[in-house]
Amino acid sequence: MLSKAKFTAVLAIIAGMFPNAHGELESDTPFQLLIATILSAQATDKGVNKATPKLFASYPDAETLAIADIADVESKIRTIGLYKTKAKNIVRTAQMLITDFGGELPHDKDLLQKLPGVGRKTANVVLGDAFGIPGIAVDTHVERVSKRLQLVKQSATVLEVEDKLMKVVPEKDWVETHHRLIFFGRYHCTARNPKCQTCPVLPYCKFGEKLTHES
DNA sequence: ATCCCGAGGG
DNA sequence: CCCTCTGGAT
């Protein structure tokens, strides 16, 4: 585990690598961002962005999606994967937004998580990217990167990763840090074949010593 | 712990 | 072919 000073140094280097890190899901409204984020579970942003234009052309808002035919929704999002569960979840989510939330997205993590298909990670993404409410969504990239860089212990749960990052990073930087760690994980510190040879933070990494000893 | 589930990369 | 992708619900 790194000291707080090194921890901060690592994050600063990653910030330099990806000064423009940002959410990559395409949407016109907070509602569409919510739907896109639900669809993004265990799927790539690219894949979601390919399907959502068709989906939102027919169902741009909660009112239209709430009365959609499930089979039609399934056909429009099939390429994303997990499509049966996701179709059911997004239609039900639209219905609940109408019946339980007055047609508006709640600006609240616990209320958002009452929507089917919305867990802690999705709620954090929507709050941060649609409403600018500080939070750190821990996805597969953030978890993997945080562990490789020893920002947290290997056995840490996603909740522990989130808590640790929030403790060390100033609140105003939470959303940006989240995006930077995602970019770092997606484009550099990839799950398979990470680009260790050209990695500026290798000295801080769990793989660093191993690599220097081998080659 | 397990299921859901297709696309793309290596 | 096998692994991974901004997880969530049971």
PDB file of C-alpha atoms (C1' of nucleotides) in Angstrom:
ATOM      1  CA  MET A   1       0.000   0.000   0.000  1.00  0.00           C
ATOM      2  CA  LEU A   2       1.271   3.436  -0.902  1.00  0.00           C
ATOM      3  CA  SER A   3       1.723   6.399   1.365  1.00  0.00           C
ATOM      4  CA  LYS A   4      -0.670   9.244   0.810  1.00  0.00           C
ATOM      5  CA  ALA A   5       2.069  11.285  -0.846  1.00  0.00           C
ATOM      6  CA  LYS A   6       2.864   8.559  -3.384  1.00  0.00           C
ATOM      7  CA  PHE A   7      -0.815   7.893  -3.869  1.00  0.00           C
ATOM      8  CA  THR A   8      -1.319  11.524  -4.815  1.00  0.00           C
ATOM      9  CA  ALA A   9       1.745  11.451  -7.070  1.00  0.00           C
ATOM     10  CA  VAL A  10       0.412   8.453  -8.970  1.00  0.00           C
ATOM     11  CA  LEU A  11      -2.940  10.127  -9.535  1.00  0.00           C
ATOM     12  CA  ALA A  12      -1.182  13.281 -10.731  1.00  0.00           C
ATOM     13  CA  ILE A  13       0.815  11.328 -13.311  1.00  0.00           C
ATOM     14  CA  ILE A  14      -2.321   9.617 -14.576  1.00  0.00           C
ATOM     15  CA  ALA A  15      -4.054  12.987 -14.749  1.00  0.00           C
ATOM     16  CA  GLY A  16      -1.200  14.138 -16.988  1.00  0.00           C
ATOM     17  CA  MET A  17      -1.669  11.129 -19.233  1.00  0.00           C
ATOM     18  CA  PHE A  18      -5.394  11.775 -19.681  1.00  0.00           C
ATOM     19  CA  PRO A  19      -6.081  15.469 -19.166  1.00  0.00           C
ATOM     20  CA  ASN A  20      -9.327  15.142 -21.093  1.00  0.00           C
ATOM     21  CA  ALA A  21     -10.815  12.050 -19.494  1.00  0.00           C
ATOM     22  CA  HIS A  22     -14.587  12.091 -19.605  1.00  0.00           C
ATOM     23  CA  GLY A  23     -17.646   9.857 -19.763  1.00  0.00           C
ATOM     24  CA  GLU A  24     -17.981   8.269 -23.194  1.00  0.00           C
ATOM     25  CA  LEU A  25     -21.624   7.236 -23.196  1.00  0.00           C
ATOM     26  CA  GLU A  26     -23.655   9.281 -25.665  1.00  0.00           C
ATOM     27  CA  SER A  27     -26.887  10.860 -24.462  1.00  0.00           C
ATOM     28  CA  ASP A  28     -28.937  14.030 -24.857  1.00  0.00           C
ATOM     29  CA  THR A  29     -30.597  14.069 -21.457  1.00  0.00           C
ATOM     30  CA  PRO A  30     -30.037  12.795 -17.918  1.00  0.00           C
ATOM     31  CA  PHE A  31     -32.712  10.180 -18.577  1.00  0.00           C
ATOM     32  CA  GLN A  32     -30.849   8.897 -21.615  1.00  0.00           C
ATOM     33  CA  LEU A  33     -27.603   8.840 -19.644  1.00  0.00           C
ATOM     34  CA  LEU A  34     -29.305   6.744 -16.985  1.00  0.00           C
ATOM     35  CA  ILE A  35     -30.580   4.267 -19.564  1.00  0.00           C
ATOM     36  CA  ALA A  36     -27.226   4.135 -21.368  1.00  0.00           C
ATOM     37  CA  THR A  37     -25.456   3.517 -18.077  1.00  0.00           C
ATOM     38  CA  ILE A  38     -27.799   0.674 -17.147  1.00  0.00           C
ATOM     39  CA  LEU A  39     -27.106  -0.834 -20.565  1.00  0.00           C
ATOM     40  CA  SER A  40     -23.345  -0.471 -20.097  1.00  0.00           C
ATOM     41  CA  ALA A  41     -23.093  -3.148 -17.411  1.00  0.00           C
ATOM     42  CA  GLN A  42     -20.590  -5.775 -18.596  1.00  0.00           C
ATOM     43  CA  ALA A  43     -20.572  -4.131 -22.009  1.00  0.00           C
ATOM     44  CA  THR A  44     -18.324  -1.669 -23.791  1.00  0.00           C
ATOM     45  CA  ASP A  45     -19.272   1.974 -24.214  1.00  0.00           C
ATOM     46  CA  LYS A  46     -18.704   1.588 -27.916  1.00  0.00           C
ATOM     47  CA  GLY A  47     -21.240  -1.209 -28.084  1.00  0.00           C
ATOM     48  CA  VAL A  48     -23.776   0.764 -26.082  1.00  0.00           C
ATOM     49  CA  ASN A  49     -23.287   3.860 -28.242  1.00  0.00           C
ATOM     50  CA  LYS A  50     -23.969   1.771 -31.320  1.00  0.00           C
ATOM     51  CA  ALA A  51     -27.342   0.605 -30.027  1.00  0.00           C
ATOM     52  CA  THR A  52     -28.730   3.617 -28.171  1.00  0.00           C
ATOM     53  CA  PRO A  53     -29.426   5.838 -31.220  1.00  0.00           C
ATOM     54  CA  LYS A  54     -31.967   3.279 -32.438  1.00  0.00           C
ATOM     55  CA  LEU A  55     -33.386   2.922 -28.962  1.00  0.00           C
ATOM     56  CA  PHE A  56     -33.692   6.642 -28.269  1.00  0.00           C
ATOM     57  CA  ALA A  57     -35.127   7.350 -31.718  1.00  0.00           C
ATOM     58  CA  SER A  58     -38.180   5.331 -30.682  1.00  0.00           C
ATOM     59  CA  TYR A  59     -38.024   5.944 -26.955  1.00  0.00           C
ATOM     60  CA  PRO A  60     -36.373   9.291 -26.205  1.00  0.00           C
ATOM     61  CA  ASP A  61     -37.847   9.748 -22.735  1.00  0.00           C
ATOM     62  CA  ALA A  62     -39.424   7.992 -19.773  1.00  0.00           C
ATOM     63  CA  GLU A  63     -42.978   8.522 -21.075  1.00  0.00           C
ATOM     64  CA  THR A  64     -42.342   6.642 -24.317  1.00  0.00           C
ATOM     65  CA  LEU A  65     -40.108   3.933 -22.879  1.00  0.00           C
ATOM     66  CA  ALA A  66     -42.587   3.222 -20.089  1.00  0.00           C
ATOM     67  CA  ILE A  67     -45.166   1.965 -22.585  1.00  0.00           C
ATOM     68  CA  ALA A  68     -42.744   0.256 -24.943  1.00  0.00           C
ATOM     69  CA  ASP A  69     -43.140  -3.305 -26.152  1.00  0.00           C
ATOM     70  CA  ILE A  70     -40.478  -5.401 -24.448  1.00  0.00           C
ATOM     71  CA  ALA A  71     -39.786  -7.498 -27.540  1.00  0.00           C
ATOM     72  CA  ASP A  72     -39.138  -4.340 -29.559  1.00  0.00           C
ATOM     73  CA  VAL A  73     -36.799  -2.965 -26.919  1.00  0.00           C
ATOM     74  CA  GLU A  74     -34.976  -6.304 -26.840  1.00  0.00           C
ATOM     75  CA  SER A  75     -34.512  -6.229 -30.598  1.00  0.00           C
ATOM     76  CA  LYS A  76     -32.972  -2.761 -30.410  1.00  0.00           C
ATOM     77  CA  ILE A  77     -30.451  -3.567 -27.682  1.00  0.00           C
ATOM     78  CA  ARG A  78     -29.709  -7.223 -28.444  1.00  0.00           C
ATOM     79  CA  THR A  79     -26.186  -6.506 -29.677  1.00  0.00           C
ATOM     80  CA  ILE A  80     -25.195  -5.186 -26.251  1.00  0.00           C
ATOM     81  CA  GLY A  81     -25.567  -8.513 -24.480  1.00  0.00           C
ATOM     82  CA  LEU A  82     -27.532  -9.367 -21.339  1.00  0.00           C
ATOM     83  CA  TYR A  83     -30.375  -7.935 -23.361  1.00  0.00           C
ATOM     84  CA  LYS A  84     -33.354  -9.685 -21.789  1.00  0.00           C
ATOM     85  CA  THR A  85     -32.576  -8.500 -18.311  1.00  0.00           C
ATOM     86  CA  LYS A  86     -31.616  -5.050 -19.525  1.00  0.00           C
ATOM     87  CA  ALA A  87     -34.756  -4.584 -21.647  1.00  0.00           C
ATOM     88  CA  LYS A  88     -36.938  -5.473 -18.705  1.00  0.00           C
ATOM     89  CA  ASN A  89     -34.947  -3.224 -16.380  1.00  0.00           C
ATOM     90  CA  ILE A  90     -34.963  -0.099 -18.516  1.00  0.00           C
ATOM     91  CA  VAL A  91     -38.703  -0.313 -19.259  1.00  0.00           C
ATOM     92  CA  ARG A  92     -39.463  -0.898 -15.602  1.00  0.00           C
ATOM     93  CA  THR A  93     -37.136   1.949 -14.687  1.00  0.00           C
ATOM     94  CA  ALA A  94     -39.016   4.277 -17.043  1.00  0.00           C
ATOM     95  CA  GLN A  95     -42.310   3.179 -15.487  1.00  0.00           C
ATOM     96  CA  MET A  96     -41.045   3.794 -11.965  1.00  0.00           C
ATOM     97  CA  LEU A  97     -39.725   7.220 -12.911  1.00  0.00           C
ATOM     98  CA  ILE A  98     -43.256   8.128 -13.992  1.00  0.00           C
ATOM     99  CA  THR A  99     -45.194   6.504 -11.173  1.00  0.00           C
ATOM    100  CA  ASP A 100     -42.840   6.972  -8.221  1.00  0.00           C
ATOM    101  CA  PHE A 101     -40.645   9.951  -9.073  1.00  0.00           C
ATOM    102  CA  GLY A 102     -42.896  12.406 -10.911  1.00  0.00           C
ATOM    103  CA  GLY A 103     -41.136  11.790 -14.214  1.00  0.00           C
ATOM    104  CA  GLU A 104     -37.831  13.211 -12.953  1.00  0.00           C
ATOM    105  CA  LEU A 105     -34.571  11.516 -12.031  1.00  0.00           C
ATOM    106  CA  PRO A 106     -33.967  11.618  -8.295  1.00  0.00           C
ATOM    107  CA  HIS A 107     -30.738  13.460  -7.425  1.00  0.00           C
ATOM    108  CA  ASP A 108     -30.090  10.945  -4.708  1.00  0.00           C
ATOM    109  CA  LYS A 109     -27.988   7.796  -4.641  1.00  0.00           C
ATOM    110  CA  ASP A 110     -30.346   5.703  -2.531  1.00  0.00           C
ATOM    111  CA  LEU A 111     -33.419   6.663  -4.522  1.00  0.00           C
ATOM    112  CA  LEU A 112     -31.672   5.987  -7.839  1.00  0.00           C
ATOM    113  CA  GLN A 113     -30.734   2.547  -6.567  1.00  0.00           C
ATOM    114  CA  LYS A 114     -34.403   1.703  -6.139  1.00  0.00           C
ATOM    115  CA  LEU A 115     -34.630   1.604  -9.932  1.00  0.00           C
ATOM    116  CA  PRO A 116     -34.117  -1.875 -11.381  1.00  0.00           C
ATOM    117  CA  GLY A 117     -30.710  -2.327 -12.967  1.00  0.00           C
ATOM    118  CA  VAL A 118     -29.307   0.602 -11.011  1.00  0.00           C
ATOM    119  CA  GLY A 119     -26.714  -0.270  -8.401  1.00  0.00           C
ATOM    120  CA  ARG A 120     -24.179   1.838  -6.609  1.00  0.00           C
ATOM    121  CA  LYS A 121     -21.863   2.203  -9.583  1.00  0.00           C
ATOM    122  CA  THR A 122     -24.581   3.304 -12.011  1.00  0.00           C
ATOM    123  CA  ALA A 123     -26.047   5.715  -9.473  1.00  0.00           C
ATOM    124  CA  ASN A 124     -22.638   7.312  -8.952  1.00  0.00           C
ATOM    125  CA  VAL A 125     -22.091   7.714 -12.687  1.00  0.00           C
ATOM    126  CA  VAL A 126     -25.451   9.415 -13.235  1.00  0.00           C
ATOM    127  CA  LEU A 127     -25.081  11.708 -10.245  1.00  0.00           C
ATOM    128  CA  GLY A 128     -21.578  12.741 -11.294  1.00  0.00           C
ATOM    129  CA  ASP A 129     -22.013  13.102 -15.033  1.00  0.00           C
ATOM    130  CA  ALA A 130     -25.601  14.341 -15.253  1.00  0.00           C
ATOM    131  CA  PHE A 131     -25.841  16.432 -12.100  1.00  0.00           C
ATOM    132  CA  GLY A 132     -22.267  17.214 -11.088  1.00  0.00           C
ATOM    133  CA  ILE A 133     -22.743  15.610  -7.694  1.00  0.00           C
ATOM    134  CA  PRO A 134     -19.348  14.377  -6.438  1.00  0.00           C
ATOM    135  CA  GLY A 135     -18.769  10.647  -6.265  1.00  0.00           C
ATOM    136  CA  ILE A 136     -16.405   7.916  -7.412  1.00  0.00           C
ATOM    137  CA  ALA A 137     -17.995   5.096  -9.346  1.00  0.00           C
ATOM    138  CA  VAL A 138     -15.905   1.966  -9.005  1.00  0.00           C
ATOM    139  CA  ASP A 139     -16.143  -0.251 -12.048  1.00  0.00           C
ATOM    140  CA  THR A 140     -13.964  -3.069 -13.279  1.00  0.00           C
ATOM    141  CA  HIS A 141     -11.266  -0.645 -14.496  1.00  0.00           C
ATOM    142  CA  VAL A 142     -11.076   1.418 -11.331  1.00  0.00           C
ATOM    143  CA  GLU A 143     -10.904  -1.720  -9.235  1.00  0.00           C
ATOM    144  CA  ARG A 144      -8.205  -3.384 -11.341  1.00  0.00           C
ATOM    145  CA  VAL A 145      -6.063  -0.246 -11.612  1.00  0.00           C
ATOM    146  CA  SER A 146      -6.372   0.611  -7.926  1.00  0.00           C
ATOM    147  CA  LYS A 147      -5.166  -2.837  -6.983  1.00  0.00           C
ATOM    148  CA  ARG A 148      -2.292  -2.976  -9.451  1.00  0.00           C
ATOM    149  CA  LEU A 149      -1.079   0.402  -8.242  1.00  0.00           C
ATOM    150  CA  GLN A 150      -1.506  -0.736  -4.659  1.00  0.00           C
ATOM    151  CA  LEU A 151      -3.798   2.135  -3.858  1.00  0.00           C
ATOM    152  CA  VAL A 152      -5.780  -0.496  -1.961  1.00  0.00           C
ATOM    153  CA  LYS A 153      -5.133  -4.015  -0.710  1.00  0.00           C
ATOM    154  CA  GLN A 154      -5.679  -6.862  -3.174  1.00  0.00           C
ATOM    155  CA  SER A 155      -8.639  -8.179  -1.222  1.00  0.00           C
ATOM    156  CA  ALA A 156     -10.428  -4.822  -1.124  1.00  0.00           C
ATOM    157  CA  THR A 157     -14.101  -4.782  -2.083  1.00  0.00           C
ATOM    158  CA  VAL A 158     -15.443  -2.178  -4.517  1.00  0.00           C
ATOM    159  CA  LEU A 159     -16.877  -0.311  -1.561  1.00  0.00           C
ATOM    160  CA  GLU A 160     -13.481  -0.211   0.120  1.00  0.00           C
ATOM    161  CA  VAL A 161     -11.911   1.057  -3.107  1.00  0.00           C
ATOM    162  CA  GLU A 162     -14.506   3.809  -3.276  1.00  0.00           C
ATOM    163  CA  ASP A 163     -13.959   4.812   0.365  1.00  0.00           C
ATOM    164  CA  LYS A 164     -10.181   4.858   0.011  1.00  0.00           C
ATOM    165  CA  LEU A 165     -10.245   7.028  -3.114  1.00  0.00           C
ATOM    166  CA  MET A 166     -12.702   9.429  -1.528  1.00  0.00           C
ATOM    167  CA  LYS A 167     -10.483   9.747   1.528  1.00  0.00           C
ATOM    168  CA  VAL A 168      -7.334  10.654  -0.365  1.00  0.00           C
ATOM    169  CA  VAL A 169      -8.772  12.664  -3.263  1.00  0.00           C
ATOM    170  CA  PRO A 170     -10.320  16.090  -2.612  1.00  0.00           C
ATOM    171  CA  GLU A 171     -14.081  16.003  -3.150  1.00  0.00           C
ATOM    172  CA  LYS A 172     -13.984  18.490  -6.010  1.00  0.00           C
ATOM    173  CA  ASP A 173     -11.764  16.080  -7.952  1.00  0.00           C
ATOM    174  CA  TRP A 174     -13.760  12.901  -7.392  1.00  0.00           C
ATOM    175  CA  VAL A 175     -15.596  12.836 -10.710  1.00  0.00           C
ATOM    176  CA  GLU A 176     -12.486  13.757 -12.710  1.00  0.00           C
ATOM    177  CA  THR A 177     -10.386  11.173 -10.903  1.00  0.00           C
ATOM    178  CA  HIS A 178     -12.994   8.536 -11.657  1.00  0.00           C
ATOM    179  CA  HIS A 179     -12.816   9.338 -15.383  1.00  0.00           C
ATOM    180  CA  ARG A 180      -9.029   9.396 -15.414  1.00  0.00           C
ATOM    181  CA  LEU A 181      -8.733   6.012 -13.742  1.00  0.00           C
ATOM    182  CA  ILE A 182     -11.201   4.616 -16.263  1.00  0.00           C
ATOM    183  CA  PHE A 183      -9.212   6.003 -19.192  1.00  0.00           C
ATOM    184  CA  PHE A 184      -6.011   4.690 -17.699  1.00  0.00           C
ATOM    185  CA  GLY A 185      -7.576   1.258 -17.269  1.00  0.00           C
ATOM    186  CA  ARG A 186      -9.269   1.207 -20.637  1.00  0.00           C
ATOM    187  CA  TYR A 187      -6.466   2.548 -22.788  1.00  0.00           C
ATOM    188  CA  HIS A 188      -3.234   1.815 -20.943  1.00  0.00           C
ATOM    189  CA  CYS A 189      -3.463  -0.455 -17.919  1.00  0.00           C
ATOM    190  CA  THR A 190      -5.703  -2.898 -19.769  1.00  0.00           C
ATOM    191  CA  ALA A 191      -6.861  -6.140 -18.226  1.00  0.00           C
ATOM    192  CA  ARG A 192      -4.896  -8.220 -20.701  1.00  0.00           C
ATOM    193  CA  ASN A 193      -1.523  -7.129 -22.074  1.00  0.00           C
ATOM    194  CA  PRO A 194      -1.195  -3.893 -20.104  1.00  0.00           C
ATOM    195  CA  LYS A 195       1.301  -1.449 -21.649  1.00  0.00           C
ATOM    196  CA  CYS A 196       3.840  -1.795 -18.851  1.00  0.00           C
ATOM    197  CA  GLN A 197       6.762  -1.028 -21.182  1.00  0.00           C
ATOM    198  CA  THR A 198       5.588   2.533 -21.668  1.00  0.00           C
ATOM    199  CA  CYS A 199       3.969   3.077 -18.300  1.00  0.00           C
ATOM    200  CA  PRO A 200       4.900   6.223 -16.364  1.00  0.00           C
ATOM    201  CA  VAL A 201       3.642   4.806 -13.080  1.00  0.00           C
ATOM    202  CA  LEU A 202       5.397   1.452 -13.350  1.00  0.00           C
ATOM    203  CA  PRO A 203       7.660   2.315 -10.385  1.00  0.00           C
ATOM    204  CA  TYR A 204       4.560   2.439  -8.208  1.00  0.00           C
ATOM    205  CA  CYS A 205       3.024  -0.695  -9.650  1.00  0.00           C
ATOM    206  CA  LYS A 206       2.733  -4.189  -8.313  1.00  0.00           C
ATOM    207  CA  PHE A 207       4.051  -5.430 -11.666  1.00  0.00           C
ATOM    208  CA  GLY A 208       6.944  -2.985 -11.709  1.00  0.00           C
ATOM    209  CA  GLU A 209       9.532  -5.012  -9.803  1.00  0.00           C
ATOM    210  CA  LYS A 210       8.572  -8.240 -11.499  1.00  0.00           C
ATOM    211  CA  LEU A 211       9.030  -6.700 -14.919  1.00  0.00           C
ATOM    212  CA  THR A 212      12.411  -5.144 -14.170  1.00  0.00           C
ATOM    213  CA  HIS A 213      13.717  -8.425 -12.817  1.00  0.00           C
ATOM    214  CA  GLU A 214      12.564 -10.502 -15.760  1.00  0.00           C
ATOM    215  CA  SER A 215      13.651  -8.447 -18.746  1.00  0.00           C
TER     216      SER A 215
ATOM    217  C1'  DA B   1     -21.539 -18.004  -5.948  1.00  0.00           C
ATOM    218  C1'  DT B   2     -23.970 -17.757 -10.094  1.00  0.00           C
ATOM    219  C1'  DC B   3     -26.606 -16.143 -13.864  1.00  0.00           C
ATOM    220  C1'  DC B   4     -27.449 -12.979 -17.680  1.00  0.00           C
ATOM    221  C1'  DC B   5     -25.172 -12.607 -22.950  1.00  0.00           C
ATOM    222  C1'  DG B   6     -23.220 -10.473 -27.534  1.00  0.00           C
ATOM    223  C1'  DA B   7     -19.283  -8.135 -29.699  1.00  0.00           C
ATOM    224  C1'  DG B   8     -14.558  -7.279 -30.217  1.00  0.00           C
ATOM    225  C1'  DG B   9      -9.612  -7.954 -29.207  1.00  0.00           C
ATOM    226  C1'  DG B  10      -5.648 -10.759 -28.961  1.00  0.00           C
TER     227       DG B  10
ATOM    228  C1'  DC C   1     -10.433 -20.040 -29.059  1.00  0.00           C
ATOM    229  C1'  DC C   2     -10.634 -17.401 -24.638  1.00  0.00           C
ATOM    230  C1'  DC C   3     -11.038 -13.157 -22.182  1.00  0.00           C
ATOM    231  C1'  DT C   4     -13.048  -8.850 -21.177  1.00  0.00           C
ATOM    232  C1'  DC C   5     -16.276  -5.193 -21.306  1.00  0.00           C
ATOM    233  C1'  DT C   6     -17.890   1.564 -16.705  1.00  0.00           C
ATOM    234  C1'  DG C   7     -22.788  -4.718 -12.949  1.00  0.00           C
ATOM    235  C1'  DG C   8     -26.808  -5.980 -10.793  1.00  0.00           C
ATOM    236  C1'  DA C   9     -30.082  -9.253  -8.883  1.00  0.00           C
ATOM    237  C1'  DT C  10     -30.963 -13.606  -6.904  1.00  0.00           C
TER     238       DT C  10
END
